[in-house]
Amino acid sequence: MNTNRLIVVSNRGPYHLHLTKQGLKREKTVGGLVTSILPMLETARGVWIAWGEPEGRFPGSPKQPSFDLRYLKLTPDQIQGYYYGLANTALWPLCHYFLGRVHYDNAQWQVYEQVNRQFAQATLGEAKPGDIIWIHDYHLTLVPRFLRAQQPSARIAFFWHIPFPSPELFCTLPWRRPLLESLLTCDLLGFHIPEYAENFIETAAEVLDAQCKGTTVEHHGLATQVLARPIGIDYDQVNRQARSLATEKRVRRLRKTLNGQRIIFGVERMDYTKGIFERLQAMEHLLERNPELRGTITLIQLVTPSRANVEAYRQKKREIDEIVGRINGRFSDGIWMPIRYQYRSFSLAELAAYYRAADIALVTPLRDGLNLVAKEYVASRVQTDGVLILSEFAGVAHQLPEALMVNPYNVEDMAAALKHALEMPKEEQHRRMQVMQARIKAEDISWWMKEFLDRMNGVAVQ
Ligand code: ADQ
């Protein structure tokens, strides 16, 4: 597909590396970006640059030695200012419409700038003429400008994985100008859905007076093409995993443990944007209003630890622990328990079994750039049944209108959707699921990579 080398630049790499006596051990990191891009890079030539330890250059995969990892070391102060600070207490809540949680701090911005410069330097050290440099996400918004200043002919793409908020919101950012200016030094700038691309274009016009011609934005003599394409998953791989004998065995064991109860399933990183607390409230509301459902349904909620150094995340975890305890305490009858909650990381094999076993998936973030869990659930439905309940504020809602749409801020609405899902006839489940499967399969990760890389291959090398 692509003859040039690909230099991927992102905050975290695809693996946690451990140097052991037996050699290098790789442990896959959890998150949307890695799930999507790693399978593709495993078959490409290039380098993945990220923050990680140990510092240095390592073979990216035992299977594919032409792809390397280059890990940069950051000091504890840099990690605090750049990652936990500016990225996760300013940009993350801002872009997810949580203005009340935003904290702007100029000292953190300085550290963010310094770290972005460090990433740019490392990238310049790796990139050869003709290589495509593909930077990912809100942690690294200033890298394009630093690269462009030193290598005017570099081919630079950037993908923004989270929502891009409306101009009124984005304009509260004290550093809106340098951030937008940097993004407009890219050749190609990607977002998941048209709404985010439109918000970006409007903001750039308002703040920088950038000129928009169709899907191209011009500023200071440079033209940036803006493209909205939702990231895909490796559909065939997810589907294969769900069909496997090992998954089937796990599903049987799980069903036996749950004694025939209908399974409602949720999985995400611990994050206040994911709506886990509100979903639990909906479950409580459902059981309160429909006593006949007690003993017949179980919500399995898996949560992966994430950003635990940020107080807002620790606070959210405490709230979730508490409400799970309250609901289970209130409705359990000694044998049946309405919520099975686990706080740890899970293997793909374990996830596949839950996706395949779940009669209903609850994907109800308060705001989400896209959401891959919804896609993984759809791809895992080997019998084409099951109901996806989806937040209208997840980017993926744009791609999956056949799901049952809910407003995650409305607990009654979510409880009603659960009831609706529990009563949905099988034919209707199949009808909806088949359409969703066809779309997620067609717009998979290879499609998404091709959409971007074909355009980047068309960017002239000077
Ligand atoms: P995330 O916020 O990390 O991604 P998401 O898109 O749902 O969210 O991806 C999470 C991934 O992690 C999924 O592949 C899921 O299977 C996996 N995962 C979640 N919990 C897990 C667990 N307990 N154990 C193992 N794996 C687990 C960001 C944006 C999203 C956007 C993606 C991709 O916030 O909106 O969809 O990037 O662009």
Short mmCIF file of C-alpha atoms and ligand atoms in Angstrom, two decimals:
data_model
loop_
_atom_site.label_atom_id
_atom_site.label_comp_id
_atom_site.label_asym_id
_atom_site.label_seq_id
_atom_site.Cartn_x
_atom_site.Cartn_y
_atom_site.Cartn_z
CA MET A 1 0.00 0.00 0.00
CA ASN A 2 2.74 2.40 0.99
CA THR A 3 6.27 2.41 -0.30
CA ASN A 4 7.62 5.12 1.97
CA ARG A 5 8.65 4.54 5.53
CA LEU A 6 6.19 5.61 8.15
CA ILE A 7 7.32 7.51 11.23
CA VAL A 8 4.56 7.35 13.85
CA VAL A 9 4.90 9.83 16.70
CA SER A 10 2.65 9.52 19.75
CA ASN A 11 2.70 10.06 23.47
CA ARG A 12 2.76 6.38 24.48
CA GLY A 13 4.17 3.56 22.43
CA PRO A 14 2.50 0.25 21.66
CA TYR A 15 4.36 -1.67 24.37
CA HIS A 16 5.68 -1.40 27.88
CA LEU A 17 9.18 -2.79 27.53
CA HIS A 18 10.96 -4.85 30.16
CA LEU A 19 14.60 -5.79 29.85
CA THR A 20 14.86 -9.22 31.46
CA LYS A 21 17.56 -11.89 31.60
CA GLN A 22 15.71 -13.69 28.82
CA GLY A 23 15.81 -10.56 26.64
CA LEU A 24 13.28 -7.88 25.77
CA LYS A 25 9.73 -8.52 26.98
CA ARG A 26 6.86 -6.57 25.41
CA GLU A 27 3.55 -5.93 27.13
CA LYS A 28 0.90 -4.27 25.00
CA THR A 29 -0.44 -0.93 26.26
CA VAL A 30 -4.20 -0.38 26.50
CA GLY A 31 -5.83 2.32 24.41
CA GLY A 32 -7.54 3.13 21.20
CA LEU A 33 -4.54 4.30 19.21
CA VAL A 34 -2.45 1.21 19.83
CA THR A 35 -5.31 -1.19 19.16
CA SER A 36 -5.81 0.40 15.77
CA ILE A 37 -2.35 1.23 14.49
CA LEU A 38 -0.16 -1.57 15.78
CA PRO A 39 -1.46 -4.29 13.43
CA MET A 40 -0.74 -2.03 10.48
CA LEU A 41 2.73 -1.01 11.56
CA GLU A 42 3.58 -4.65 12.12
CA THR A 43 3.46 -5.06 8.36
CA ALA A 44 5.10 -1.76 7.42
CA ARG A 45 8.59 -0.32 7.51
CA GLY A 46 9.24 2.51 9.88
CA VAL A 47 9.72 3.76 13.40
CA TRP A 48 7.30 4.44 16.25
CA ILE A 49 8.54 7.30 18.46
CA ALA A 50 7.04 7.63 21.93
CA TRP A 51 7.75 8.42 25.54
CA GLY A 52 8.76 5.30 27.42
CA GLU A 53 11.37 3.35 29.26
CA PRO A 54 13.94 2.07 28.76
CA GLU A 55 15.16 4.88 26.57
CA GLY A 56 16.54 3.83 23.18
CA ARG A 57 15.82 2.04 19.95
CA PHE A 58 14.35 -1.47 19.92
CA PRO A 59 12.93 -3.86 17.33
CA GLY A 60 9.20 -3.14 17.24
CA SER A 61 8.12 -6.71 16.94
CA PRO A 62 9.88 -10.06 16.90
CA LYS A 63 7.88 -10.87 13.74
CA GLN A 64 8.73 -7.69 11.88
CA PRO A 65 12.25 -6.39 12.44
CA SER A 66 11.90 -3.55 9.89
CA PHE A 67 9.71 -1.64 12.31
CA ASP A 68 11.51 -0.08 15.28
CA LEU A 69 10.52 1.55 18.52
CA ARG A 70 12.32 4.67 19.65
CA TYR A 71 11.55 5.53 23.25
CA LEU A 72 12.32 8.94 24.77
CA LYS A 73 12.95 9.42 28.43
CA LEU A 74 11.14 12.23 30.25
CA THR A 75 11.99 13.49 33.72
CA PRO A 76 9.38 13.23 36.50
CA ASP A 77 8.87 17.02 36.26
CA GLN A 78 8.31 16.80 32.54
CA ILE A 79 5.80 13.98 32.95
CA GLN A 80 3.96 16.00 35.56
CA GLY A 81 3.83 19.23 33.55
CA TYR A 82 3.38 17.87 30.06
CA TYR A 83 1.29 14.73 30.53
CA TYR A 84 -0.64 14.93 33.79
CA GLY A 85 -0.67 18.71 33.59
CA LEU A 86 -1.23 20.40 30.27
CA ALA A 87 -2.43 17.39 28.30
CA ASN A 88 -4.70 15.84 30.90
CA THR A 89 -5.91 18.70 33.06
CA ALA A 90 -6.21 21.32 30.32
CA LEU A 91 -6.61 19.88 26.81
CA TRP A 92 -8.42 16.63 27.67
CA PRO A 93 -11.25 18.16 29.75
CA LEU A 94 -11.50 21.16 27.40
CA CYS A 95 -11.96 19.01 24.31
CA HIS A 96 -14.47 16.79 26.10
CA TYR A 97 -16.59 19.81 27.09
CA PHE A 98 -15.73 19.62 30.82
CA LEU A 99 -14.85 23.28 31.24
CA GLY A 100 -15.34 23.03 35.01
CA ARG A 101 -12.49 20.53 35.26
CA VAL A 102 -10.06 22.57 33.16
CA HIS A 103 -6.94 23.97 34.80
CA TYR A 104 -4.75 26.34 32.78
CA ASP A 105 -1.22 26.83 34.04
CA ASN A 106 1.48 28.68 32.15
CA ALA A 107 4.33 26.77 33.78
CA GLN A 108 2.77 23.54 32.48
CA TRP A 109 2.52 25.02 29.01
CA GLN A 110 6.27 25.75 29.07
CA VAL A 111 7.01 22.15 29.95
CA TYR A 112 4.60 20.95 27.25
CA GLU A 113 6.45 23.08 24.72
CA GLN A 114 9.80 21.73 25.85
CA VAL A 115 8.66 18.10 25.62
CA ASN A 116 7.11 18.69 22.18
CA ARG A 117 10.46 20.11 21.06
CA GLN A 118 12.18 16.98 22.35
CA PHE A 119 9.78 14.78 20.34
CA ALA A 120 10.43 16.90 17.24
CA GLN A 121 14.20 16.53 17.66
CA ALA A 122 13.90 12.76 17.94
CA THR A 123 11.69 12.70 14.85
CA LEU A 124 14.20 14.75 12.86
CA GLY A 125 16.85 12.26 13.89
CA GLU A 126 14.82 9.37 12.46
CA ALA A 127 13.10 10.79 9.38
CA LYS A 128 14.70 10.50 5.97
CA PRO A 129 13.56 12.52 2.94
CA GLY A 130 10.35 11.04 1.58
CA ASP A 131 9.28 9.42 4.85
CA ILE A 132 5.78 10.15 6.02
CA ILE A 133 5.68 11.56 9.52
CA TRP A 134 2.38 10.86 11.24
CA ILE A 135 1.87 12.57 14.60
CA HIS A 136 -0.96 11.55 16.89
CA ASP A 137 -3.10 13.40 19.32
CA TYR A 138 -3.41 16.32 21.66
CA HIS A 139 -0.21 15.63 23.59
CA LEU A 140 1.95 16.61 20.62
CA THR A 141 0.26 19.56 18.95
CA LEU A 142 3.43 21.65 18.72
CA VAL A 143 5.59 18.99 17.07
CA PRO A 144 4.49 19.89 13.50
CA ARG A 145 5.68 23.50 13.80
CA PHE A 146 9.06 22.54 15.24
CA LEU A 147 9.52 19.99 12.45
CA ARG A 148 8.44 22.34 9.69
CA ALA A 149 10.81 25.06 10.93
CA GLN A 150 13.79 22.75 10.61
CA GLN A 151 12.72 20.68 7.65
CA PRO A 152 10.41 22.75 5.41
CA SER A 153 9.94 19.89 2.93
CA ALA A 154 8.93 17.24 5.49
CA ARG A 155 5.70 15.36 4.79
CA ILE A 156 3.65 15.79 7.95
CA ALA A 157 0.26 14.37 8.89
CA PHE A 158 -1.51 14.74 12.22
CA PHE A 159 -4.51 12.85 13.59
CA TRP A 160 -6.61 14.32 16.40
CA HIS A 161 -8.17 11.37 18.29
CA ILE A 162 -10.44 13.24 20.68
CA PRO A 163 -13.33 15.63 19.97
CA PHE A 164 -12.45 19.08 18.66
CA PRO A 165 -14.83 21.34 20.56
CA SER A 166 -16.81 24.30 19.28
CA PRO A 167 -14.91 27.61 18.86
CA GLU A 168 -16.52 29.23 21.94
CA LEU A 169 -15.04 26.51 24.08
CA PHE A 170 -11.67 26.16 22.37
CA CYS A 171 -11.12 29.91 22.52
CA THR A 172 -10.88 29.76 26.33
CA LEU A 173 -7.46 28.15 25.85
CA PRO A 174 -4.78 30.76 26.59
CA TRP A 175 -2.45 29.15 24.01
CA ARG A 176 -5.02 28.71 21.27
CA ARG A 177 -2.93 30.65 18.75
CA PRO A 178 0.36 28.71 18.88
CA LEU A 179 -1.55 25.44 18.99
CA LEU A 180 -3.65 26.20 15.91
CA GLU A 181 -0.69 27.70 14.05
CA SER A 182 1.30 24.55 14.60
CA LEU A 183 -1.48 22.27 13.35
CA LEU A 184 -1.69 24.41 10.24
CA THR A 185 1.88 23.59 9.30
CA CYS A 186 0.78 19.99 8.57
CA ASP A 187 0.06 18.76 5.06
CA LEU A 188 -2.85 16.70 6.29
CA LEU A 189 -4.90 17.02 9.44
CA GLY A 190 -7.35 14.27 10.37
CA PHE A 191 -10.38 14.10 12.65
CA HIS A 192 -12.87 11.30 13.25
CA ILE A 193 -16.07 12.99 12.12
CA PRO A 194 -17.14 16.08 10.12
CA GLU A 195 -18.34 17.93 13.23
CA TYR A 196 -14.80 18.05 14.67
CA ALA A 197 -13.28 19.09 11.33
CA GLU A 198 -15.86 21.86 11.00
CA ASN A 199 -15.20 23.06 14.55
CA PHE A 200 -11.48 23.18 13.79
CA ILE A 201 -11.93 25.09 10.53
CA GLU A 202 -14.28 27.59 12.18
CA THR A 203 -11.87 28.10 15.08
CA ALA A 204 -8.88 28.59 12.76
CA ALA A 205 -10.84 31.15 10.74
CA GLU A 206 -11.88 33.00 13.89
CA VAL A 207 -8.55 32.99 15.74
CA LEU A 208 -6.03 33.15 12.89
CA ASP A 209 -8.13 34.51 10.09
CA ALA A 210 -7.09 31.38 8.16
CA GLN A 211 -8.69 31.03 4.73
CA CYS A 212 -10.79 28.00 4.06
CA LYS A 213 -11.21 26.66 0.51
CA GLY A 214 -13.33 23.55 0.54
CA THR A 215 -11.51 21.13 2.79
CA THR A 216 -8.19 22.99 2.60
CA VAL A 217 -7.16 25.64 5.10
CA GLU A 218 -4.53 28.18 4.10
CA HIS A 219 -2.42 30.10 6.53
CA HIS A 220 0.93 31.88 6.14
CA GLY A 221 1.38 30.46 2.65
CA LEU A 222 0.89 26.84 3.72
CA ALA A 223 -2.09 24.68 2.78
CA THR A 224 -3.45 22.01 5.10
CA GLN A 225 -5.95 19.47 3.91
CA VAL A 226 -8.52 18.64 6.59
CA LEU A 227 -10.03 15.17 6.45
CA ALA A 228 -12.73 13.50 8.58
CA ARG A 229 -12.43 9.69 8.69
CA PRO A 230 -13.28 7.61 11.76
CA ILE A 231 -10.50 5.26 12.81
CA GLY A 232 -11.26 1.58 12.19
CA ILE A 233 -10.49 -1.68 13.95
CA ASP A 234 -8.94 -4.85 12.60
CA TYR A 235 -12.39 -6.31 12.00
CA ASP A 236 -11.32 -9.71 10.75
CA GLN A 237 -8.95 -10.26 13.62
CA VAL A 238 -11.56 -9.29 16.24
CA ASN A 239 -14.16 -11.45 14.53
CA ARG A 240 -11.77 -14.42 14.30
CA GLN A 241 -10.93 -14.12 17.97
CA ALA A 242 -14.64 -14.06 18.86
CA ARG A 243 -15.29 -17.19 16.76
CA SER A 244 -12.40 -19.18 18.18
CA LEU A 245 -12.91 -22.36 20.15
CA ALA A 246 -11.10 -20.87 23.13
CA THR A 247 -13.56 -17.95 23.22
CA GLU A 248 -16.49 -20.32 22.89
CA LYS A 249 -15.24 -22.27 25.92
CA ARG A 250 -14.86 -19.09 27.98
CA VAL A 251 -18.36 -17.97 27.00
CA ARG A 252 -19.82 -21.28 28.10
CA ARG A 253 -18.03 -21.04 31.46
CA LEU A 254 -19.23 -17.48 31.94
CA ARG A 255 -22.85 -18.32 31.13
CA LYS A 256 -22.72 -21.24 33.52
CA THR A 257 -21.41 -19.03 36.32
CA LEU A 258 -24.17 -16.52 35.67
CA ASN A 259 -26.84 -19.17 35.65
CA GLY A 260 -28.71 -18.05 32.54
CA GLN A 261 -28.92 -14.37 33.39
CA ARG A 262 -28.91 -11.89 30.51
CA ILE A 263 -25.57 -10.11 30.28
CA ILE A 264 -25.15 -6.37 29.96
CA PHE A 265 -21.54 -5.37 29.36
CA GLY A 266 -19.35 -2.28 29.62
CA VAL A 267 -15.56 -1.87 29.37
CA GLU A 268 -13.40 1.23 29.40
CA ARG A 269 -10.44 3.05 30.87
CA MET A 270 -11.24 4.74 34.17
CA ASP A 271 -12.20 8.21 32.98
CA TYR A 272 -14.85 10.73 33.94
CA THR A 273 -15.68 11.19 30.24
CA LYS A 274 -16.76 7.57 29.85
CA GLY A 275 -20.03 7.89 31.79
CA ILE A 276 -19.48 4.81 33.97
CA PHE A 277 -21.08 6.37 37.04
CA GLU A 278 -24.18 7.52 35.12
CA ARG A 279 -24.56 4.06 33.57
CA LEU A 280 -24.55 2.49 37.02
CA GLN A 281 -27.23 4.94 38.08
CA ALA A 282 -29.29 3.82 35.08
CA MET A 283 -28.92 0.20 36.17
CA GLU A 284 -30.09 1.13 39.65
CA HIS A 285 -33.08 2.99 38.23
CA LEU A 286 -33.97 0.01 36.04
CA LEU A 287 -33.91 -2.44 38.95
CA GLU A 288 -35.82 -0.07 41.20
CA ARG A 289 -38.66 0.41 38.68
CA ASN A 290 -38.74 -3.16 37.36
CA PRO A 291 -38.51 -5.57 40.28
CA GLU A 292 -39.31 -8.49 37.94
CA LEU A 293 -35.86 -8.01 36.35
CA ARG A 294 -34.05 -8.68 39.62
CA GLY A 295 -32.20 -11.96 39.44
CA THR A 296 -32.46 -12.07 35.63
CA ILE A 297 -29.78 -9.60 34.48
CA THR A 298 -26.17 -8.84 35.37
CA LEU A 299 -24.08 -5.85 34.41
CA ILE A 300 -20.44 -6.81 33.91
CA GLN A 301 -18.41 -3.63 34.11
CA LEU A 302 -14.68 -3.81 33.46
CA VAL A 303 -12.52 -0.78 34.08
CA THR A 304 -8.83 -0.37 33.26
CA PRO A 305 -6.75 1.82 35.59
CA SER A 306 -5.81 5.07 33.86
CA ARG A 307 -4.13 8.42 34.77
CA ALA A 308 -4.35 7.59 38.45
CA ASN A 309 -1.95 10.47 39.24
CA VAL A 310 -4.68 12.98 38.39
CA GLU A 311 -6.96 13.70 41.35
CA ALA A 312 -10.11 13.91 39.18
CA TYR A 313 -9.51 10.28 38.14
CA ARG A 314 -8.94 9.06 41.69
CA GLN A 315 -12.11 10.86 42.77
CA LYS A 316 -14.13 9.25 39.96
CA LYS A 317 -12.85 5.83 40.97
CA ARG A 318 -13.96 6.39 44.56
CA GLU A 319 -17.44 7.40 43.35
CA ILE A 320 -17.70 4.31 41.17
CA ASP A 321 -16.51 1.96 43.93
CA GLU A 322 -19.11 3.48 46.21
CA ILE A 323 -22.09 3.27 43.88
CA VAL A 324 -21.27 -0.34 42.90
CA GLY A 325 -21.23 -1.22 46.61
CA ARG A 326 -24.49 0.60 47.18
CA ILE A 327 -26.36 -1.05 44.29
CA ASN A 328 -25.07 -4.52 45.07
CA GLY A 329 -25.83 -4.01 48.76
CA ARG A 330 -29.33 -2.86 47.94
CA PHE A 331 -30.44 -5.52 45.45
CA SER A 332 -28.31 -8.65 46.00
CA ASP A 333 -30.23 -11.61 47.38
CA GLY A 334 -27.28 -13.63 48.62
CA ILE A 335 -26.87 -15.58 45.37
CA TRP A 336 -27.52 -13.06 42.62
CA MET A 337 -25.53 -9.82 42.34
CA PRO A 338 -26.61 -7.16 39.82
CA ILE A 339 -23.13 -5.73 39.12
CA ARG A 340 -19.86 -7.53 38.59
CA TYR A 341 -17.20 -4.89 38.59
CA GLN A 342 -13.50 -5.50 37.94
CA TYR A 343 -10.77 -2.87 38.00
CA ARG A 344 -7.74 -4.16 36.10
CA SER A 345 -6.44 -4.78 32.59
CA PHE A 346 -7.79 -7.63 30.46
CA SER A 347 -6.32 -9.71 27.67
CA LEU A 348 -7.85 -9.62 24.21
CA ALA A 349 -8.97 -13.20 24.72
CA GLU A 350 -10.90 -12.27 27.86
CA LEU A 351 -12.47 -9.23 26.17
CA ALA A 352 -13.51 -11.34 23.18
CA ALA A 353 -15.43 -13.69 25.46
CA TYR A 354 -17.27 -10.86 27.16
CA TYR A 355 -18.16 -9.24 23.84
CA ARG A 356 -19.43 -12.53 22.50
CA ALA A 357 -21.38 -13.38 25.61
CA ALA A 358 -23.00 -9.97 26.11
CA ASP A 359 -26.65 -9.67 25.11
CA ILE A 360 -26.34 -5.91 25.42
CA ALA A 361 -23.33 -3.56 25.27
CA LEU A 362 -23.61 -0.28 27.11
CA VAL A 363 -21.32 2.27 25.48
CA THR A 364 -22.46 5.51 27.02
CA PRO A 365 -19.63 8.07 27.29
CA LEU A 366 -20.54 11.64 28.21
CA ARG A 367 -18.24 12.63 25.35
CA ASP A 368 -15.86 10.50 23.28
CA GLY A 369 -13.76 11.21 20.20
CA LEU A 370 -14.92 8.01 18.57
CA ASN A 371 -15.04 4.84 20.76
CA LEU A 372 -13.59 1.55 19.68
CA VAL A 373 -15.42 -0.59 22.22
CA ALA A 374 -18.65 -0.14 20.23
CA LYS A 375 -16.89 -1.37 17.09
CA GLU A 376 -15.28 -4.32 18.85
CA TYR A 377 -18.66 -5.40 20.21
CA VAL A 378 -20.23 -5.24 16.75
CA ALA A 379 -17.34 -7.20 15.20
CA SER A 380 -17.63 -9.90 17.89
CA ARG A 381 -21.30 -10.72 17.36
CA VAL A 382 -20.80 -13.97 15.54
CA GLN A 383 -24.54 -14.83 15.56
CA THR A 384 -25.40 -11.25 14.41
CA ASP A 385 -27.61 -10.72 17.44
CA GLY A 386 -27.13 -8.46 20.48
CA VAL A 387 -28.04 -4.84 21.12
CA LEU A 388 -25.68 -1.89 21.18
CA ILE A 389 -26.78 1.02 23.37
CA LEU A 390 -24.77 4.04 22.32
CA SER A 391 -24.30 7.57 23.57
CA GLU A 392 -25.22 10.25 21.08
CA PHE A 393 -22.08 12.09 22.27
CA ALA A 394 -19.64 9.41 21.09
CA GLY A 395 -18.16 10.17 17.68
CA VAL A 396 -18.96 6.61 16.60
CA ALA A 397 -22.70 7.41 16.81
CA HIS A 398 -22.19 9.19 13.49
CA GLN A 399 -21.14 5.87 11.96
CA LEU A 400 -23.59 3.57 13.78
CA PRO A 401 -27.06 5.16 13.67
CA GLU A 402 -28.63 1.65 13.91
CA ALA A 403 -27.64 1.43 17.59
CA LEU A 404 -30.11 2.40 20.32
CA MET A 405 -29.13 6.02 20.90
CA VAL A 406 -29.23 7.54 24.39
CA ASN A 407 -28.44 10.79 26.12
CA PRO A 408 -26.01 9.60 28.82
CA TYR A 409 -26.86 12.55 31.04
CA ASN A 410 -30.43 11.30 31.21
CA VAL A 411 -30.53 8.33 33.58
CA GLU A 412 -34.24 7.56 32.88
CA ASP A 413 -33.54 7.58 29.15
CA MET A 414 -30.74 5.04 29.61
CA ALA A 415 -32.88 2.82 31.84
CA ALA A 416 -35.65 2.92 29.20
CA ALA A 417 -33.13 1.97 26.49
CA LEU A 418 -32.02 -0.99 28.61
CA LYS A 419 -35.61 -2.13 28.93
CA HIS A 420 -36.12 -1.66 25.20
CA ALA A 421 -32.95 -3.68 24.49
CA LEU A 422 -34.03 -6.51 26.81
CA GLU A 423 -37.34 -6.73 24.93
CA MET A 424 -36.03 -6.29 21.38
CA PRO A 425 -37.12 -9.16 19.10
CA LYS A 426 -34.31 -11.23 17.60
CA GLU A 427 -35.21 -10.27 14.00
CA GLU A 428 -34.78 -6.61 14.81
CA GLN A 429 -31.46 -7.32 16.55
CA HIS A 430 -30.20 -9.13 13.44
CA ARG A 431 -31.41 -6.42 11.12
CA ARG A 432 -29.59 -3.68 13.01
CA MET A 433 -26.48 -5.71 13.73
CA GLN A 434 -25.95 -6.85 10.15
CA VAL A 435 -25.96 -3.28 8.85
CA MET A 436 -23.52 -2.20 11.54
CA GLN A 437 -21.24 -5.14 10.87
CA ALA A 438 -21.10 -4.45 7.15
CA ARG A 439 -20.10 -0.84 7.77
CA ILE A 440 -17.48 -1.54 10.44
CA LYS A 441 -15.99 -4.27 8.27
CA ALA A 442 -15.81 -2.02 5.20
CA GLU A 443 -14.42 0.93 7.15
CA ASP A 444 -11.80 -1.05 9.02
CA ILE A 445 -8.27 -0.11 9.99
CA SER A 446 -6.76 -0.83 6.57
CA TRP A 447 -9.37 1.40 4.94
CA TRP A 448 -8.60 4.19 7.40
CA MET A 449 -4.82 3.94 6.99
CA LYS A 450 -5.22 3.92 3.22
CA GLU A 451 -7.45 7.01 3.28
CA PHE A 452 -4.64 8.93 4.99
CA LEU A 453 -1.55 7.36 3.48
CA ASP A 454 -2.80 7.63 -0.11
CA ARG A 455 -3.25 11.34 0.43
CA MET A 456 0.16 11.62 2.06
CA ASN A 457 1.79 9.72 -0.77
CA GLY A 458 0.32 12.37 -3.04
CA VAL A 459 2.13 15.15 -1.14
CA ALA A 460 5.11 16.18 -3.25
CA VAL A 461 8.59 15.51 -1.90
CA GLN A 462 10.68 18.59 -2.61
P1 ADQ B 1 -9.69 5.65 24.40
O1 ADQ B 1 -10.21 6.76 25.20
O2 ADQ B 1 -8.62 4.82 25.02
O3 ADQ B 1 -9.15 6.16 22.97
P2 ADQ B 1 -11.51 3.66 23.02
O4 ADQ B 1 -11.66 4.17 21.65
O5 ADQ B 1 -12.76 3.10 23.58
O6 ADQ B 1 -11.00 4.73 24.07
O7 ADQ B 1 -10.42 2.52 22.98
C1 ADQ B 1 -10.13 1.73 24.11
C2 ADQ B 1 -9.40 0.47 23.67
O8 ADQ B 1 -8.82 -0.12 24.83
C3 ADQ B 1 -10.32 -0.57 23.06
O9 ADQ B 1 -9.64 -1.20 22.02
C4 ADQ B 1 -10.58 -1.56 24.21
O10 ADQ B 1 -10.77 -2.89 23.80
C5 ADQ B 1 -9.31 -1.43 25.01
N1 ADQ B 1 -9.63 -1.63 26.44
C6 ADQ B 1 -10.46 -0.91 27.19
N2 ADQ B 1 -10.51 -1.39 28.43
C7 ADQ B 1 -9.69 -2.46 28.46
C8 ADQ B 1 -9.32 -3.39 29.46
N3 ADQ B 1 -9.85 -3.34 30.70
N4 ADQ B 1 -8.41 -4.32 29.15
C9 ADQ B 1 -7.90 -4.41 27.90
N5 ADQ B 1 -8.24 -3.57 26.92
C10 ADQ B 1 -9.12 -2.61 27.19
C11 ADQ B 1 -8.96 7.43 22.34
C12 ADQ B 1 -10.20 8.32 22.25
C13 ADQ B 1 -11.33 7.56 21.60
C14 ADQ B 1 -10.90 7.05 20.22
C15 ADQ B 1 -9.57 6.34 20.30
C16 ADQ B 1 -9.02 6.03 18.92
O11 ADQ B 1 -10.59 8.78 23.54
O12 ADQ B 1 -12.49 8.37 21.47
O13 ADQ B 1 -11.87 6.15 19.72
O14 ADQ B 1 -8.59 7.11 21.00
O15 ADQ B 1 -8.90 7.18 18.17
#
